Amino acid sequence: MFSRVLIANRGEIALRIIRACRELEIESVCVYSQADADAPYLRLADEAICIGPGPAPQSYLNISRLIAAAEIANVDAIHPGYGFLAERADFAQVCRDCKIEFIGPSPEAMGKLGDKVEAKRAAKAAKVPIFPGSEGAIEEEEEAVEVAAEIGYPVIIKASAGGGGRGMRVCHNEASLRTNLRNARQEALAAFGNGAVFIEKFLEAARHVEVQVLGDKHGNSVHLYERDCSMQRRHQKVIEEAPAPNVDPKKRDSVCSAAARLIRNAGYSGAATVEFLMDDKQNFYMLEVNTRVQVEHPVTEMITGVDIVKATIRVAAGEELGIRQRDVKVNGHAIECRINAEDPERNFMPSPGRIETFEAPGGPGVRMDTHAVTGYTVPPNYDSMIGKLIVHAEDRASAITRMERALAEFRIGPIKTTIPLHAQLMRNGAFRQGGIDIHFLERLLK
Ligand code: MV4
């Protein structure tokens, strides 16, 4: 096992990794930017190293500074968390070249599953359901027109290197396909340095269902069932839950097994999420693979009892997963509300600043993953998420009641947060039924 791990991240996920290291009796070294110099979680690490000014390109995204810190601190491994450098195959390769273990997949596996065209190819070979569309990247405009005629409009153009909804265009006829294709290529090249685009059938209304998987370096892989993340705004998830409500058990088992097969075939080690859209007949279509630990991993931890962050560290150190698929059971229901320093009354305008009041909820079945405390100042430099409130209960209805109770206990001021929005959503009839689609929240907010 590792002796020392460098955490190349900040905020709640840095703290989550510090805690995992402590429980594994590994020393943690946390890097921070000048904007985070006063953050209280840094004192919970064994060592903290300033790597530069607030702007991420000069700190959390700066590979040479991170490697310098890792060399000085003499760590065995680097945990990237999520965001920043977590899905950069070039960073994983630099770590390998410097003989520092990257806690995540190999650069090869990351490169393969992180590219959407490659991931679709791998999915097809592993019999993971995908949308009908072009075989690989589009080379000629005429090829796209032929494929679209075959699968029928509407179709969607996506950038192979894109993610989180960037570089997508919906086309309802041949003329718009031709125009959009030229623009999409240019945009993809400018934005991602890779002009490869592909097309597939566009699905209007759907649910976002994603499968959590874990792999090790010995060819073992398991799935930890699925999450529903349909409650989102502008491709930012707002509420996540596990398991996905109202899904047929046979369809669930088939899509979850398929996801585990995909990462096993790719020789993938670490945590991955295979994202799907699910239509109203509960057909699944893979969207993409996220090659990292995700923000919403706690809901899966709560229903399966598996510590996903510890698992990523153990498998990176070469240990076997030690989890048999038949032993992974779903226990009850978990819901996560993302607490953002934003004003839902003012179009989600960021609300950074000093937190004067911070009274977090507690009691049975309540988990708070946050680095915020009374007196903490939310810096304006980064993502506005300041924490996650997670509840676990015996069933979905009880979990909703418990979340309402926990949200009512929560006091944060004077900064604005998304707490009032969550309280409203917990009372919403469609949400309470289970099975809202990915456009629900944006329709509601209009
Ligand atoms: C789609 C789609 C409909 N049909 N693909 C958006 C983010 C990226 N991961 C893929 N996305 C979509 N791909 C086909 N063939 C609709 C979306 C989409 C979406 C997906 C998941 C969660 C929220 C979304 C919001 C708008 C569009």
PDB file of N, CA and C in Angstrom, residues 296-393:
ATOM      1  N   GLU A 296     -21.342  12.666  -7.314  1.00  0.00           N
ATOM      2  CA  GLU A 296     -22.487  11.986  -6.712  1.00  0.00           C
ATOM      3  C   GLU A 296     -22.184  10.563  -6.213  1.00  0.00           C
ATOM      4  N   HIS A 297     -20.886  10.208  -6.097  1.00  0.00           N
ATOM      5  CA  HIS A 297     -20.555   8.851  -5.654  1.00  0.00           C
ATOM      6  C   HIS A 297     -21.155   8.491  -4.281  1.00  0.00           C
ATOM      7  N   PRO A 298     -21.402   9.475  -3.364  1.00  0.00           N
ATOM      8  CA  PRO A 298     -21.909   9.070  -2.047  1.00  0.00           C
ATOM      9  C   PRO A 298     -23.246   8.334  -2.061  1.00  0.00           C
ATOM     10  N   VAL A 299     -24.149   8.657  -2.991  1.00  0.00           N
ATOM     11  CA  VAL A 299     -25.449   7.952  -2.955  1.00  0.00           C
ATOM     12  C   VAL A 299     -25.244   6.459  -3.205  1.00  0.00           C
ATOM     13  N   THR A 300     -24.268   6.125  -4.047  1.00  0.00           N
ATOM     14  CA  THR A 300     -23.961   4.718  -4.304  1.00  0.00           C
ATOM     15  C   THR A 300     -23.291   4.085  -3.088  1.00  0.00           C
ATOM     16  N   GLU A 301     -22.416   4.855  -2.429  1.00  0.00           N
ATOM     17  CA  GLU A 301     -21.788   4.341  -1.198  1.00  0.00           C
ATOM     18  C   GLU A 301     -22.845   4.023  -0.147  1.00  0.00           C
ATOM     19  N   MET A 302     -23.856   4.895  -0.044  1.00  0.00           N
ATOM     20  CA  MET A 302     -24.869   4.707   1.002  1.00  0.00           C
ATOM     21  C   MET A 302     -25.723   3.465   0.751  1.00  0.00           C
ATOM     22  N   ILE A 303     -26.053   3.171  -0.505  1.00  0.00           N
ATOM     23  CA  ILE A 303     -26.939   2.010  -0.758  1.00  0.00           C
ATOM     24  C   ILE A 303     -26.180   0.696  -0.873  1.00  0.00           C
ATOM     25  N   THR A 304     -24.872   0.753  -1.146  1.00  0.00           N
ATOM     26  CA  THR A 304     -24.115  -0.517  -1.295  1.00  0.00           C
ATOM     27  C   THR A 304     -23.172  -0.781  -0.126  1.00  0.00           C
ATOM     28  N   GLY A 305     -22.832   0.253   0.638  1.00  0.00           N
ATOM     29  CA  GLY A 305     -21.867   0.083   1.732  1.00  0.00           C
ATOM     30  C   GLY A 305     -20.424   0.006   1.253  1.00  0.00           C
ATOM     31  N   VAL A 306     -20.185   0.236  -0.039  1.00  0.00           N
ATOM     32  CA  VAL A 306     -18.819   0.203  -0.569  1.00  0.00           C
ATOM     33  C   VAL A 306     -18.222   1.615  -0.507  1.00  0.00           C
ATOM     34  N   ASP A 307     -17.027   1.748   0.054  1.00  0.00           N
ATOM     35  CA  ASP A 307     -16.326   3.028   0.085  1.00  0.00           C
ATOM     36  C   ASP A 307     -15.581   3.176  -1.252  1.00  0.00           C
ATOM     37  N   ILE A 308     -16.149   3.958  -2.147  1.00  0.00           N
ATOM     38  CA  ILE A 308     -15.629   4.059  -3.518  1.00  0.00           C
ATOM     39  C   ILE A 308     -14.258   4.739  -3.548  1.00  0.00           C
ATOM     40  N   VAL A 309     -14.060   5.751  -2.719  1.00  0.00           N
ATOM     41  CA  VAL A 309     -12.785   6.474  -2.732  1.00  0.00           C
ATOM     42  C   VAL A 309     -11.653   5.583  -2.201  1.00  0.00           C
ATOM     43  N   LYS A 310     -11.931   4.857  -1.119  1.00  0.00           N
ATOM     44  CA  LYS A 310     -10.921   3.908  -0.630  1.00  0.00           C
ATOM     45  C   LYS A 310     -10.617   2.862  -1.697  1.00  0.00           C
ATOM     46  N   ALA A 311     -11.649   2.387  -2.390  1.00  0.00           N
ATOM     47  CA  ALA A 311     -11.454   1.365  -3.434  1.00  0.00           C
ATOM     48  C   ALA A 311     -10.525   1.891  -4.527  1.00  0.00           C
ATOM     49  N   THR A 312     -10.666   3.176  -4.918  1.00  0.00           N
ATOM     50  CA  THR A 312      -9.801   3.718  -5.983  1.00  0.00           C
ATOM     51  C   THR A 312      -8.331   3.709  -5.541  1.00  0.00           C
ATOM     52  N   ILE A 313      -8.099   3.979  -4.251  1.00  0.00           N
ATOM     53  CA  ILE A 313      -6.721   3.999  -3.734  1.00  0.00           C
ATOM     54  C   ILE A 313      -6.167   2.581  -3.672  1.00  0.00           C
ATOM     55  N   ARG A 314      -6.977   1.658  -3.176  1.00  0.00           N
ATOM     56  CA  ARG A 314      -6.521   0.259  -3.039  1.00  0.00           C
ATOM     57  C   ARG A 314      -6.179  -0.357  -4.388  1.00  0.00           C
ATOM     58  N   VAL A 315      -7.058  -0.154  -5.381  1.00  0.00           N
ATOM     59  CA  VAL A 315      -6.786  -0.801  -6.675  1.00  0.00           C
ATOM     60  C   VAL A 315      -5.591  -0.144  -7.376  1.00  0.00           C
ATOM     61  N   ALA A 316      -5.394   1.166  -7.149  1.00  0.00           N
ATOM     62  CA  ALA A 316      -4.231   1.839  -7.755  1.00  0.00           C
ATOM     63  C   ALA A 316      -2.940   1.275  -7.165  1.00  0.00           C
ATOM     64  N   ALA A 317      -2.994   0.872  -5.883  1.00  0.00           N
ATOM     65  CA  ALA A 317      -1.814   0.286  -5.229  1.00  0.00           C
ATOM     66  C   ALA A 317      -1.623  -1.178  -5.625  1.00  0.00           C
ATOM     67  N   GLY A 318      -2.503  -1.699  -6.462  1.00  0.00           N
ATOM     68  CA  GLY A 318      -2.333  -3.060  -6.980  1.00  0.00           C
ATOM     69  C   GLY A 318      -3.133  -4.121  -6.247  1.00  0.00           C
ATOM     70  N   GLU A 319      -3.922  -3.703  -5.262  1.00  0.00           N
ATOM     71  CA  GLU A 319      -4.738  -4.702  -4.549  1.00  0.00           C
ATOM     72  C   GLU A 319      -5.881  -5.187  -5.424  1.00  0.00           C
ATOM     73  N   GLU A 320      -6.368  -6.377  -5.133  1.00  0.00           N
ATOM     74  CA  GLU A 320      -7.555  -6.869  -5.821  1.00  0.00           C
ATOM     75  C   GLU A 320      -8.781  -6.180  -5.245  1.00  0.00           C
ATOM     76  N   LEU A 321      -9.805  -6.031  -6.076  1.00  0.00           N
ATOM     77  CA  LEU A 321     -11.055  -5.399  -5.633  1.00  0.00           C
ATOM     78  C   LEU A 321     -11.620  -6.076  -4.398  1.00  0.00           C
ATOM     79  N   GLY A 322     -11.636  -7.405  -4.421  1.00  0.00           N
ATOM     80  CA  GLY A 322     -12.159  -8.139  -3.270  1.00  0.00           C
ATOM     81  C   GLY A 322     -13.648  -7.957  -3.056  1.00  0.00           C
ATOM     82  N   ILE A 323     -14.363  -7.605  -4.101  1.00  0.00           N
ATOM     83  CA  ILE A 323     -15.822  -7.493  -4.019  1.00  0.00           C
ATOM     84  C   ILE A 323     -16.388  -8.421  -5.091  1.00  0.00           C
ATOM     85  N   ARG A 324     -17.222  -9.373  -4.671  1.00  0.00           N
ATOM     86  CA  ARG A 324     -17.862 -10.240  -5.666  1.00  0.00           C
ATOM     87  C   ARG A 324     -19.204  -9.637  -6.036  1.00  0.00           C
ATOM     88  N   GLN A 325     -19.525  -9.714  -7.323  1.00  0.00           N
ATOM     89  CA  GLN A 325     -20.782  -9.090  -7.791  1.00  0.00           C
ATOM     90  C   GLN A 325     -21.978  -9.574  -6.974  1.00  0.00           C
ATOM     91  N   ARG A 326     -22.025 -10.869  -6.701  1.00  0.00           N
ATOM     92  CA  ARG A 326     -23.213 -11.392  -5.997  1.00  0.00           C
ATOM     93  C   ARG A 326     -23.322 -10.869  -4.567  1.00  0.00           C
ATOM     94  N   ASP A 327     -22.228 -10.328  -4.030  1.00  0.00           N
ATOM     95  CA  ASP A 327     -22.289  -9.771  -2.673  1.00  0.00           C
ATOM     96  C   ASP A 327     -22.704  -8.297  -2.644  1.00  0.00           C
ATOM     97  N   VAL A 328     -22.792  -7.668  -3.815  1.00  0.00           N
ATOM     98  CA  VAL A 328     -23.210  -6.256  -3.859  1.00  0.00           C
ATOM     99  C   VAL A 328     -24.736  -6.199  -3.842  1.00  0.00           C
ATOM    100  N   LYS A 329     -25.279  -5.694  -2.751  1.00  0.00           N
ATOM    101  CA  LYS A 329     -26.740  -5.638  -2.600  1.00  0.00           C
ATOM    102  C   LYS A 329     -27.175  -4.180  -2.460  1.00  0.00           C
ATOM    103  N   VAL A 330     -28.347  -3.879  -2.981  1.00  0.00           N
ATOM    104  CA  VAL A 330     -28.914  -2.538  -2.815  1.00  0.00           C
ATOM    105  C   VAL A 330     -29.690  -2.501  -1.502  1.00  0.00           C
ATOM    106  N   ASN A 331     -29.284  -1.573  -0.625  1.00  0.00           N
ATOM    107  CA  ASN A 331     -29.955  -1.429   0.658  1.00  0.00           C
ATOM    108  C   ASN A 331     -30.620  -0.054   0.734  1.00  0.00           C
ATOM    109  N   GLY A 332     -31.951  -0.028   0.596  1.00  0.00           N
ATOM    110  CA  GLY A 332     -32.699   1.210   0.748  1.00  0.00           C
ATOM    111  C   GLY A 332     -32.486   2.186  -0.390  1.00  0.00           C
ATOM    112  N   HIS A 333     -32.591   3.478  -0.057  1.00  0.00           N
ATOM    113  CA  HIS A 333     -32.559   4.520  -1.081  1.00  0.00           C
ATOM    114  C   HIS A 333     -31.765   5.709  -0.552  1.00  0.00           C
ATOM    115  N   ALA A 334     -30.991   6.348  -1.433  1.00  0.00           N
ATOM    116  CA  ALA A 334     -30.206   7.522  -1.038  1.00  0.00           C
ATOM    117  C   ALA A 334     -30.455   8.667  -2.013  1.00  0.00           C
ATOM    118  N   ILE A 335     -30.461   9.881  -1.472  1.00  0.00           N
ATOM    119  CA  ILE A 335     -30.649  11.100  -2.288  1.00  0.00           C
ATOM    120  C   ILE A 335     -29.567  12.091  -1.896  1.00  0.00           C
ATOM    121  N   GLU A 336     -29.031  12.776  -2.896  1.00  0.00           N
ATOM    122  CA  GLU A 336     -28.032  13.827  -2.656  1.00  0.00           C
ATOM    123  C   GLU A 336     -28.544  15.152  -3.222  1.00  0.00           C
ATOM    124  N   CYS A 337     -28.447  16.205  -2.425  1.00  0.00           N
ATOM    125  CA  CYS A 337     -28.722  17.565  -2.897  1.00  0.00           C
ATOM    126  C   CYS A 337     -27.408  18.323  -2.941  1.00  0.00           C
ATOM    127  N   ARG A 338     -27.095  18.886  -4.097  1.00  0.00           N
ATOM    128  CA  ARG A 338     -25.866  19.689  -4.198  1.00  0.00           C
ATOM    129  C   ARG A 338     -26.142  21.079  -3.632  1.00  0.00           C
ATOM    130  N   ILE A 339     -25.335  21.465  -2.642  1.00  0.00           N
ATOM    131  CA  ILE A 339     -25.495  22.775  -2.027  1.00  0.00           C
ATOM    132  C   ILE A 339     -24.505  23.722  -2.707  1.00  0.00           C
ATOM    133  N   ASN A 340     -25.038  24.626  -3.526  1.00  0.00           N
ATOM    134  CA  ASN A 340     -24.199  25.575  -4.248  1.00  0.00           C
ATOM    135  C   ASN A 340     -24.347  26.963  -3.654  1.00  0.00           C
ATOM    136  N   ALA A 341     -23.242  27.715  -3.636  1.00  0.00           N
ATOM    137  CA  ALA A 341     -23.289  29.118  -3.217  1.00  0.00           C
ATOM    138  C   ALA A 341     -23.773  29.933  -4.419  1.00  0.00           C
ATOM    139  N   GLU A 342     -25.086  29.843  -4.660  1.00  0.00           N
ATOM    140  CA  GLU A 342     -25.733  30.499  -5.798  1.00  0.00           C
ATOM    141  C   GLU A 342     -27.104  30.951  -5.340  1.00  0.00           C
ATOM    142  N   ASP A 343     -27.628  31.978  -6.006  1.00  0.00           N
ATOM    143  CA  ASP A 343     -28.962  32.462  -5.660  1.00  0.00           C
ATOM    144  C   ASP A 343     -29.982  31.962  -6.675  1.00  0.00           C
ATOM    145  N   PRO A 344     -30.792  30.946  -6.307  1.00  0.00           N
ATOM    146  CA  PRO A 344     -31.778  30.428  -7.266  1.00  0.00           C
ATOM    147  C   PRO A 344     -32.829  31.480  -7.653  1.00  0.00           C
ATOM    148  N   GLU A 345     -32.984  32.519  -6.803  1.00  0.00           N
ATOM    149  CA  GLU A 345     -33.934  33.604  -7.094  1.00  0.00           C
ATOM    150  C   GLU A 345     -33.374  34.577  -8.133  1.00  0.00           C
ATOM    151  N   ARG A 346     -32.071  34.572  -8.320  1.00  0.00           N
ATOM    152  CA  ARG A 346     -31.430  35.494  -9.278  1.00  0.00           C
ATOM    153  C   ARG A 346     -30.668  34.720 -10.342  1.00  0.00           C
ATOM    154  N   ASN A 347     -31.388  33.781 -10.976  1.00  0.00           N
ATOM    155  CA  ASN A 347     -30.824  33.027 -12.090  1.00  0.00           C
ATOM    156  C   ASN A 347     -29.509  32.328 -11.718  1.00  0.00           C
ATOM    157  N   PHE A 348     -29.460  31.857 -10.484  1.00  0.00           N
ATOM    158  CA  PHE A 348     -28.312  31.076 -10.002  1.00  0.00           C
ATOM    159  C   PHE A 348     -27.009  31.862 -10.049  1.00  0.00           C
ATOM    160  N   MET A 349     -27.119  33.150  -9.790  1.00  0.00           N
ATOM    161  CA  MET A 349     -25.921  34.000  -9.736  1.00  0.00           C
ATOM    162  C   MET A 349     -25.022  33.522  -8.596  1.00  0.00           C
ATOM    163  N   PRO A 350     -23.714  33.389  -8.851  1.00  0.00           N
ATOM    164  CA  PRO A 350     -22.796  32.956  -7.784  1.00  0.00           C
ATOM    165  C   PRO A 350     -22.882  33.876  -6.573  1.00  0.00           C
ATOM    166  N   SER A 351     -22.775  33.311  -5.384  1.00  0.00           N
ATOM    167  CA  SER A 351     -22.886  34.079  -4.142  1.00  0.00           C
ATOM    168  C   SER A 351     -21.714  33.741  -3.212  1.00  0.00           C
ATOM    169  N   PRO A 352     -20.504  34.118  -3.649  1.00  0.00           N
ATOM    170  CA  PRO A 352     -19.342  33.818  -2.791  1.00  0.00           C
ATOM    171  C   PRO A 352     -19.323  34.762  -1.589  1.00  0.00           C
ATOM    172  N   GLY A 353     -18.403  34.542  -0.654  1.00  0.00           N
ATOM    173  CA  GLY A 353     -18.280  35.425   0.510  1.00  0.00           C
ATOM    174  C   GLY A 353     -18.146  34.645   1.802  1.00  0.00           C
ATOM    175  N   ARG A 354     -18.090  35.417   2.896  1.00  0.00           N
ATOM    176  CA  ARG A 354     -17.869  34.799   4.203  1.00  0.00           C
ATOM    177  C   ARG A 354     -19.163  34.198   4.751  1.00  0.00           C
ATOM    178  N   ILE A 355     -19.064  32.970   5.225  1.00  0.00           N
ATOM    179  CA  ILE A 355     -20.210  32.293   5.836  1.00  0.00           C
ATOM    180  C   ILE A 355     -20.214  32.632   7.325  1.00  0.00           C
ATOM    181  N   GLU A 356     -21.236  33.390   7.763  1.00  0.00           N
ATOM    182  CA  GLU A 356     -21.320  33.789   9.179  1.00  0.00           C
ATOM    183  C   GLU A 356     -22.056  32.725   9.975  1.00  0.00           C
ATOM    184  N   THR A 357     -23.072  32.148   9.350  1.00  0.00           N
ATOM    185  CA  THR A 357     -23.849  31.092  10.017  1.00  0.00           C
ATOM    186  C   THR A 357     -23.723  29.812   9.208  1.00  0.00           C
ATOM    187  N   PHE A 358     -23.327  28.737   9.853  1.00  0.00           N
ATOM    188  CA  PHE A 358     -23.306  27.428   9.187  1.00  0.00           C
ATOM    189  C   PHE A 358     -23.731  26.391  10.198  1.00  0.00           C
ATOM    190  N   GLU A 359     -24.992  26.008  10.130  1.00  0.00           N
ATOM    191  CA  GLU A 359     -25.518  24.971  11.031  1.00  0.00           C
ATOM    192  C   GLU A 359     -25.989  23.821  10.163  1.00  0.00           C
ATOM    193  N   ALA A 360     -25.162  22.763  10.103  1.00  0.00           N
ATOM    194  CA  ALA A 360     -25.449  21.628   9.229  1.00  0.00           C
ATOM    195  C   ALA A 360     -26.404  20.656   9.911  1.00  0.00           C
ATOM    196  N   PRO A 361     -27.252  20.005   9.130  1.00  0.00           N
ATOM    197  CA  PRO A 361     -28.159  19.006   9.699  1.00  0.00           C
ATOM    198  C   PRO A 361     -27.427  17.742  10.138  1.00  0.00           C
ATOM    199  N   GLY A 362     -28.076  16.941  10.928  1.00  0.00           N
ATOM    200  CA  GLY A 362     -27.490  15.677  11.395  1.00  0.00           C
ATOM    201  C   GLY A 362     -28.581  14.673  11.700  1.00  0.00           C
ATOM    202  N   GLY A 363     -28.270  13.755  12.572  1.00  0.00           N
ATOM    203  CA  GLY A 363     -29.255  12.752  12.969  1.00  0.00           C
ATOM    204  C   GLY A 363     -29.228  11.538  12.067  1.00  0.00           C
ATOM    205  N   PRO A 364     -30.175  10.601  12.288  1.00  0.00           N
ATOM    206  CA  PRO A 364     -30.162   9.330  11.579  1.00  0.00           C
ATOM    207  C   PRO A 364     -30.177   9.478  10.060  1.00  0.00           C
ATOM    208  N   GLY A 365     -29.315   8.746   9.391  1.00  0.00           N
ATOM    209  CA  GLY A 365     -29.337   8.666   7.939  1.00  0.00           C
ATOM    210  C   GLY A 365     -28.916   9.916   7.206  1.00  0.00           C
ATOM    211  N   VAL A 366     -28.240  10.846   7.909  1.00  0.00           N
ATOM    212  CA  VAL A 366     -27.834  12.103   7.258  1.00  0.00           C
ATOM    213  C   VAL A 366     -26.314  12.154   7.143  1.00  0.00           C
ATOM    214  N   ARG A 367     -25.823  12.459   5.961  1.00  0.00           N
ATOM    215  CA  ARG A 367     -24.380  12.593   5.714  1.00  0.00           C
ATOM    216  C   ARG A 367     -24.132  13.936   5.043  1.00  0.00           C
ATOM    217  N   MET A 368     -23.148  14.662   5.551  1.00  0.00           N
ATOM    218  CA  MET A 368     -22.771  15.965   4.986  1.00  0.00           C
ATOM    219  C   MET A 368     -21.355  15.843   4.454  1.00  0.00           C
ATOM    220  N   ASP A 369     -21.161  16.008   3.172  1.00  0.00           N
ATOM    221  CA  ASP A 369     -19.816  16.052   2.606  1.00  0.00           C
ATOM    222  C   ASP A 369     -19.533  17.503   2.245  1.00  0.00           C
ATOM    223  N   THR A 370     -18.811  18.191   3.097  1.00  0.00           N
ATOM    224  CA  THR A 370     -18.531  19.605   2.862  1.00  0.00           C
ATOM    225  C   THR A 370     -17.237  20.008   3.535  1.00  0.00           C
ATOM    226  N   HIS A 371     -16.601  21.029   2.981  1.00  0.00           N
ATOM    227  CA  HIS A 371     -15.417  21.617   3.594  1.00  0.00           C
ATOM    228  C   HIS A 371     -15.785  22.937   4.241  1.00  0.00           C
ATOM    229  N   ALA A 372     -17.043  23.349   4.142  1.00  0.00           N
ATOM    230  CA  ALA A 372     -17.466  24.650   4.678  1.00  0.00           C
ATOM    231  C   ALA A 372     -17.718  24.556   6.181  1.00  0.00           C
ATOM    232  N   VAL A 373     -17.407  25.633   6.893  1.00  0.00           N
ATOM    233  CA  VAL A 373     -17.654  25.763   8.335  1.00  0.00           C
ATOM    234  C   VAL A 373     -18.035  27.227   8.595  1.00  0.00           C
ATOM    235  N   THR A 374     -18.488  27.515   9.803  1.00  0.00           N
ATOM    236  CA  THR A 374     -18.732  28.906  10.174  1.00  0.00           C
ATOM    237  C   THR A 374     -17.426  29.675  10.051  1.00  0.00           C
ATOM    238  N   GLY A 375     -17.458  30.833   9.411  1.00  0.00           N
ATOM    239  CA  GLY A 375     -16.251  31.653   9.262  1.00  0.00           C
ATOM    240  C   GLY A 375     -15.480  31.372   7.984  1.00  0.00           C
ATOM    241  N   TYR A 376     -15.893  30.335   7.244  1.00  0.00           N
ATOM    242  CA  TYR A 376     -15.219  30.013   5.969  1.00  0.00           C
ATOM    243  C   TYR A 376     -15.668  31.013   4.903  1.00  0.00           C
ATOM    244  N   THR A 377     -14.708  31.452   4.098  1.00  0.00           N
ATOM    245  CA  THR A 377     -15.038  32.346   2.988  1.00  0.00           C
ATOM    246  C   THR A 377     -15.009  31.557   1.682  1.00  0.00           C
ATOM    247  N   VAL A 378     -16.143  31.544   0.987  1.00  0.00           N
ATOM    248  CA  VAL A 378     -16.231  30.861  -0.311  1.00  0.00           C
ATOM    249  C   VAL A 378     -15.525  31.743  -1.340  1.00  0.00           C
ATOM    250  N   PRO A 379     -14.408  31.260  -1.921  1.00  0.00           N
ATOM    251  CA  PRO A 379     -13.704  32.100  -2.885  1.00  0.00           C
ATOM    252  C   PRO A 379     -14.483  32.192  -4.196  1.00  0.00           C
ATOM    253  N   PRO A 380     -14.309  33.294  -4.936  1.00  0.00           N
ATOM    254  CA  PRO A 380     -15.058  33.447  -6.184  1.00  0.00           C
ATOM    255  C   PRO A 380     -14.425  32.711  -7.364  1.00  0.00           C
ATOM    256  N   ASN A 381     -13.259  32.088  -7.135  1.00  0.00           N
ATOM    257  CA  ASN A 381     -12.457  31.554  -8.250  1.00  0.00           C
ATOM    258  C   ASN A 381     -12.944  30.241  -8.853  1.00  0.00           C
ATOM    259  N   TYR A 382     -13.699  29.464  -8.073  1.00  0.00           N
ATOM    260  CA  TYR A 382     -13.969  28.085  -8.500  1.00  0.00           C
ATOM    261  C   TYR A 382     -15.457  27.816  -8.611  1.00  0.00           C
ATOM    262  N   ASP A 383     -15.768  26.566  -8.909  1.00  0.00           N
ATOM    263  CA  ASP A 383     -17.117  26.024  -8.931  1.00  0.00           C
ATOM    264  C   ASP A 383     -17.858  26.434  -7.647  1.00  0.00           C
ATOM    265  N   SER A 384     -19.149  26.671  -7.759  1.00  0.00           N
ATOM    266  CA  SER A 384     -19.885  27.194  -6.602  1.00  0.00           C
ATOM    267  C   SER A 384     -20.381  26.118  -5.638  1.00  0.00           C
ATOM    268  N   MET A 385     -20.100  24.845  -5.910  1.00  0.00           N
ATOM    269  CA  MET A 385     -20.582  23.809  -4.999  1.00  0.00           C
ATOM    270  C   MET A 385     -19.791  23.841  -3.686  1.00  0.00           C
ATOM    271  N   ILE A 386     -20.503  24.028  -2.567  1.00  0.00           N
ATOM    272  CA  ILE A 386     -19.813  24.088  -1.271  1.00  0.00           C
ATOM    273  C   ILE A 386     -20.070  22.847  -0.426  1.00  0.00           C
ATOM    274  N   GLY A 387     -20.879  21.948  -0.939  1.00  0.00           N
ATOM    275  CA  GLY A 387     -21.106  20.736  -0.179  1.00  0.00           C
ATOM    276  C   GLY A 387     -22.241  19.917  -0.755  1.00  0.00           C
ATOM    277  N   LYS A 388     -22.414  18.740  -0.170  1.00  0.00           N
ATOM    278  CA  LYS A 388     -23.457  17.826  -0.610  1.00  0.00           C
ATOM    279  C   LYS A 388     -24.147  17.287   0.630  1.00  0.00           C
ATOM    280  N   LEU A 389     -25.474  17.374   0.607  1.00  0.00           N
ATOM    281  CA  LEU A 389     -26.267  16.791   1.691  1.00  0.00           C
ATOM    282  C   LEU A 389     -26.829  15.474   1.173  1.00  0.00           C
ATOM    283  N   ILE A 390     -26.481  14.395   1.859  1.00  0.00           N
ATOM    284  CA  ILE A 390     -26.894  13.070   1.411  1.00  0.00           C
ATOM    285  C   ILE A 390     -27.738  12.430   2.517  1.00  0.00           C
ATOM    286  N   VAL A 391     -28.858  11.853   2.136  1.00  0.00           N
ATOM    287  CA  VAL A 391     -29.642  11.097   3.111  1.00  0.00           C
ATOM    288  C   VAL A 391     -29.836   9.670   2.627  1.00  0.00           C
ATOM    289  N   HIS A 392     -29.998   8.784   3.586  1.00  0.00           N
ATOM    290  CA  HIS A 392     -30.224   7.367   3.300  1.00  0.00           C
ATOM    291  C   HIS A 392     -31.389   6.905   4.159  1.00  0.00           C
ATOM    292  N   ALA A 393     -32.294   6.149   3.565  1.00  0.00           N
ATOM    293  CA  ALA A 393     -33.440   5.616   4.324  1.00  0.00           C
ATOM    294  C   ALA A 393     -33.875   4.298   3.706  1.00  0.00           C
TER     295      ALA A 393
END
